[in-house]
Amino acid sequence: MKAFRLDELEAERAAHDGAYLQFLRERNMSVGLYALDAGEHDPQKPHHQDEVYFVVSGRASITVGLETTEVARGSVVYVPAGVAHKFHHISEDLRVLVVFSPPEA
């Protein structure tokens, strides 16, 4: 078993001065913590993997392809591989668990 604490992951991510911390990588998936502060720009490009976002905290909008929705704590969003997507209008610091399948390259 592998178990993680969100506060420890957030501290590790912050210590490495990055928006993204991959903390689990297995044969069929990888999982990371993505952080964007209020007002920040999301620099993402489409990925080669399917993704699931689970919003742990914060508030923002996300556009996936041509669709836009608001997200907040508890929101889950699926993004198919190759589809353009971005968080925007980040009004509260955003912390998101990201599951990639297959694992992020």
PDB file of C-alpha atoms in Angstrom:
ATOM      1  CA  MET A   1       0.000   0.000   0.000  1.00  0.00           C
ATOM      2  CA  LYS A   2       1.017   3.560  -0.650  1.00  0.00           C
ATOM      3  CA  ALA A   3      -0.667   6.303   1.360  1.00  0.00           C
ATOM      4  CA  PHE A   4      -0.258  10.061   1.142  1.00  0.00           C
ATOM      5  CA  ARG A   5      -1.250  13.137   3.135  1.00  0.00           C
ATOM      6  CA  LEU A   6      -2.318  16.193   1.207  1.00  0.00           C
ATOM      7  CA  ASP A   7      -0.569  18.614   3.576  1.00  0.00           C
ATOM      8  CA  GLU A   8       2.735  16.754   3.125  1.00  0.00           C
ATOM      9  CA  LEU A   9       2.337  16.674  -0.664  1.00  0.00           C
ATOM     10  CA  GLU A  10       1.599  20.402  -0.705  1.00  0.00           C
ATOM     11  CA  ALA A  11       4.710  21.104   1.382  1.00  0.00           C
ATOM     12  CA  GLU A  12       6.874  18.981  -0.930  1.00  0.00           C
ATOM     13  CA  ARG A  13       5.424  20.664  -4.029  1.00  0.00           C
ATOM     14  CA  ALA A  14       6.030  24.134  -2.572  1.00  0.00           C
ATOM     15  CA  ALA A  15       9.594  23.216  -1.544  1.00  0.00           C
ATOM     16  CA  HIS A  16      10.388  22.390  -5.170  1.00  0.00           C
ATOM     17  CA  ASP A  17       8.965  25.714  -6.446  1.00  0.00           C
ATOM     18  CA  GLY A  18       6.756  23.989  -8.991  1.00  0.00           C
ATOM     19  CA  ALA A  19       3.072  24.032  -9.826  1.00  0.00           C
ATOM     20  CA  TYR A  20       3.002  20.235 -10.248  1.00  0.00           C
ATOM     21  CA  LEU A  21       4.242  17.365  -8.116  1.00  0.00           C
ATOM     22  CA  GLN A  22       3.892  13.812  -9.404  1.00  0.00           C
ATOM     23  CA  PHE A  23       3.753  11.635  -6.305  1.00  0.00           C
ATOM     24  CA  LEU A  24       2.645   8.273  -7.679  1.00  0.00           C
ATOM     25  CA  ARG A  25       3.603   6.471 -10.870  1.00  0.00           C
ATOM     26  CA  GLU A  26       2.441   2.974 -11.699  1.00  0.00           C
ATOM     27  CA  ARG A  27       2.187   0.885 -14.852  1.00  0.00           C
ATOM     28  CA  ASN A  28      -1.266   2.173 -15.882  1.00  0.00           C
ATOM     29  CA  MET A  29      -1.501   5.585 -14.249  1.00  0.00           C
ATOM     30  CA  SER A  30       0.229   8.439 -12.506  1.00  0.00           C
ATOM     31  CA  VAL A  31      -1.110  10.877  -9.910  1.00  0.00           C
ATOM     32  CA  GLY A  32       0.021  14.368  -9.062  1.00  0.00           C
ATOM     33  CA  LEU A  33      -0.889  17.533  -7.215  1.00  0.00           C
ATOM     34  CA  TYR A  34      -1.381  20.644  -9.361  1.00  0.00           C
ATOM     35  CA  ALA A  35      -1.444  24.095  -7.772  1.00  0.00           C
ATOM     36  CA  LEU A  36      -2.414  27.447  -9.216  1.00  0.00           C
ATOM     37  CA  ASP A  37      -2.792  30.509  -7.024  1.00  0.00           C
ATOM     38  CA  ALA A  38      -5.612  33.023  -7.369  1.00  0.00           C
ATOM     39  CA  GLY A  39      -5.161  35.136 -10.488  1.00  0.00           C
ATOM     40  CA  GLU A  40      -2.430  32.893 -11.881  1.00  0.00           C
ATOM     41  CA  HIS A  41      -2.259  31.776 -15.542  1.00  0.00           C
ATOM     42  CA  ASP A  42      -2.541  28.058 -16.349  1.00  0.00           C
ATOM     43  CA  PRO A  43       0.186  27.234 -18.918  1.00  0.00           C
ATOM     44  CA  GLN A  44      -1.029  23.710 -19.761  1.00  0.00           C
ATOM     45  CA  LYS A  45      -0.920  22.225 -23.228  1.00  0.00           C
ATOM     46  CA  PRO A  46      -2.961  19.180 -24.299  1.00  0.00           C
ATOM     47  CA  HIS A  47      -1.611  15.903 -22.945  1.00  0.00           C
ATOM     48  CA  HIS A  48      -1.224  12.518 -24.640  1.00  0.00           C
ATOM     49  CA  GLN A  49      -3.051  10.834 -21.747  1.00  0.00           C
ATOM     50  CA  ASP A  50      -6.617  10.904 -20.467  1.00  0.00           C
ATOM     51  CA  GLU A  51      -6.877  12.942 -17.257  1.00  0.00           C
ATOM     52  CA  VAL A  52      -9.191  13.183 -14.296  1.00  0.00           C
ATOM     53  CA  TYR A  53      -9.059  16.308 -12.132  1.00  0.00           C
ATOM     54  CA  PHE A  54     -10.352  16.236  -8.559  1.00  0.00           C
ATOM     55  CA  VAL A  55     -10.511  19.712  -7.003  1.00  0.00           C
ATOM     56  CA  VAL A  56      -9.311  19.534  -3.416  1.00  0.00           C
ATOM     57  CA  SER A  57      -9.643  23.249  -2.707  1.00  0.00           C
ATOM     58  CA  GLY A  58     -10.098  26.578  -4.423  1.00  0.00           C
ATOM     59  CA  ARG A  59     -12.392  28.000  -7.031  1.00  0.00           C
ATOM     60  CA  ALA A  60     -11.940  28.573 -10.769  1.00  0.00           C
ATOM     61  CA  SER A  61     -13.370  27.916 -14.193  1.00  0.00           C
ATOM     62  CA  ILE A  62     -12.074  25.267 -16.554  1.00  0.00           C
ATOM     63  CA  THR A  63     -12.480  25.111 -20.293  1.00  0.00           C
ATOM     64  CA  VAL A  64     -12.156  21.704 -21.954  1.00  0.00           C
ATOM     65  CA  GLY A  65     -12.418  21.920 -25.710  1.00  0.00           C
ATOM     66  CA  LEU A  66     -15.334  24.310 -26.271  1.00  0.00           C
ATOM     67  CA  GLU A  67     -17.052  23.680 -22.917  1.00  0.00           C
ATOM     68  CA  THR A  68     -16.562  25.765 -19.780  1.00  0.00           C
ATOM     69  CA  THR A  69     -17.695  25.047 -16.225  1.00  0.00           C
ATOM     70  CA  GLU A  70     -16.987  26.399 -12.781  1.00  0.00           C
ATOM     71  CA  VAL A  71     -15.137  24.147 -10.356  1.00  0.00           C
ATOM     72  CA  ALA A  72     -14.676  24.181  -6.593  1.00  0.00           C
ATOM     73  CA  ARG A  73     -13.868  21.736  -3.816  1.00  0.00           C
ATOM     74  CA  GLY A  74     -15.273  18.319  -4.713  1.00  0.00           C
ATOM     75  CA  SER A  75     -15.527  18.915  -8.475  1.00  0.00           C
ATOM     76  CA  VAL A  76     -14.358  16.116 -10.769  1.00  0.00           C
ATOM     77  CA  VAL A  77     -13.549  16.807 -14.429  1.00  0.00           C
ATOM     78  CA  TYR A  78     -12.552  14.320 -17.136  1.00  0.00           C
ATOM     79  CA  VAL A  79     -10.305  15.553 -19.969  1.00  0.00           C
ATOM     80  CA  PRO A  80      -9.778  13.230 -22.947  1.00  0.00           C
ATOM     81  CA  ALA A  81      -6.268  12.847 -24.349  1.00  0.00           C
ATOM     82  CA  GLY A  82      -5.311  15.516 -26.866  1.00  0.00           C
ATOM     83  CA  VAL A  83      -8.067  17.999 -25.945  1.00  0.00           C
ATOM     84  CA  ALA A  84      -7.063  21.591 -25.125  1.00  0.00           C
ATOM     85  CA  HIS A  85      -7.931  22.581 -21.561  1.00  0.00           C
ATOM     86  CA  LYS A  86      -7.115  25.342 -19.091  1.00  0.00           C
ATOM     87  CA  PHE A  87      -8.117  26.560 -15.665  1.00  0.00           C
ATOM     88  CA  HIS A  88      -8.915  30.282 -15.661  1.00  0.00           C
ATOM     89  CA  HIS A  89     -10.630  32.959 -13.579  1.00  0.00           C
ATOM     90  CA  ILE A  90      -8.939  31.414 -10.540  1.00  0.00           C
ATOM     91  CA  SER A  91     -10.585  33.306  -7.690  1.00  0.00           C
ATOM     92  CA  GLU A  92      -9.268  31.142  -4.813  1.00  0.00           C
ATOM     93  CA  ASP A  93      -5.945  29.259  -4.673  1.00  0.00           C
ATOM     94  CA  LEU A  94      -6.567  26.025  -6.555  1.00  0.00           C
ATOM     95  CA  ARG A  95      -5.270  22.606  -5.499  1.00  0.00           C
ATOM     96  CA  VAL A  96      -6.145  19.716  -7.777  1.00  0.00           C
ATOM     97  CA  LEU A  97      -5.318  16.005  -7.759  1.00  0.00           C
ATOM     98  CA  VAL A  98      -4.588  14.863 -11.313  1.00  0.00           C
ATOM     99  CA  VAL A  99      -4.802  11.251 -12.475  1.00  0.00           C
ATOM    100  CA  PHE A 100      -3.178  10.452 -15.836  1.00  0.00           C
ATOM    101  CA  SER A 101      -3.832   7.191 -17.665  1.00  0.00           C
ATOM    102  CA  PRO A 102      -1.555   5.891 -19.017  1.00  0.00           C
ATOM    103  CA  PRO A 103       1.121   7.510 -16.820  1.00  0.00           C
ATOM    104  CA  GLU A 104       2.269  10.988 -17.752  1.00  0.00           C
ATOM    105  CA  ALA A 105       5.424  10.874 -19.874  1.00  0.00           C
TER     106      ALA A 105
END
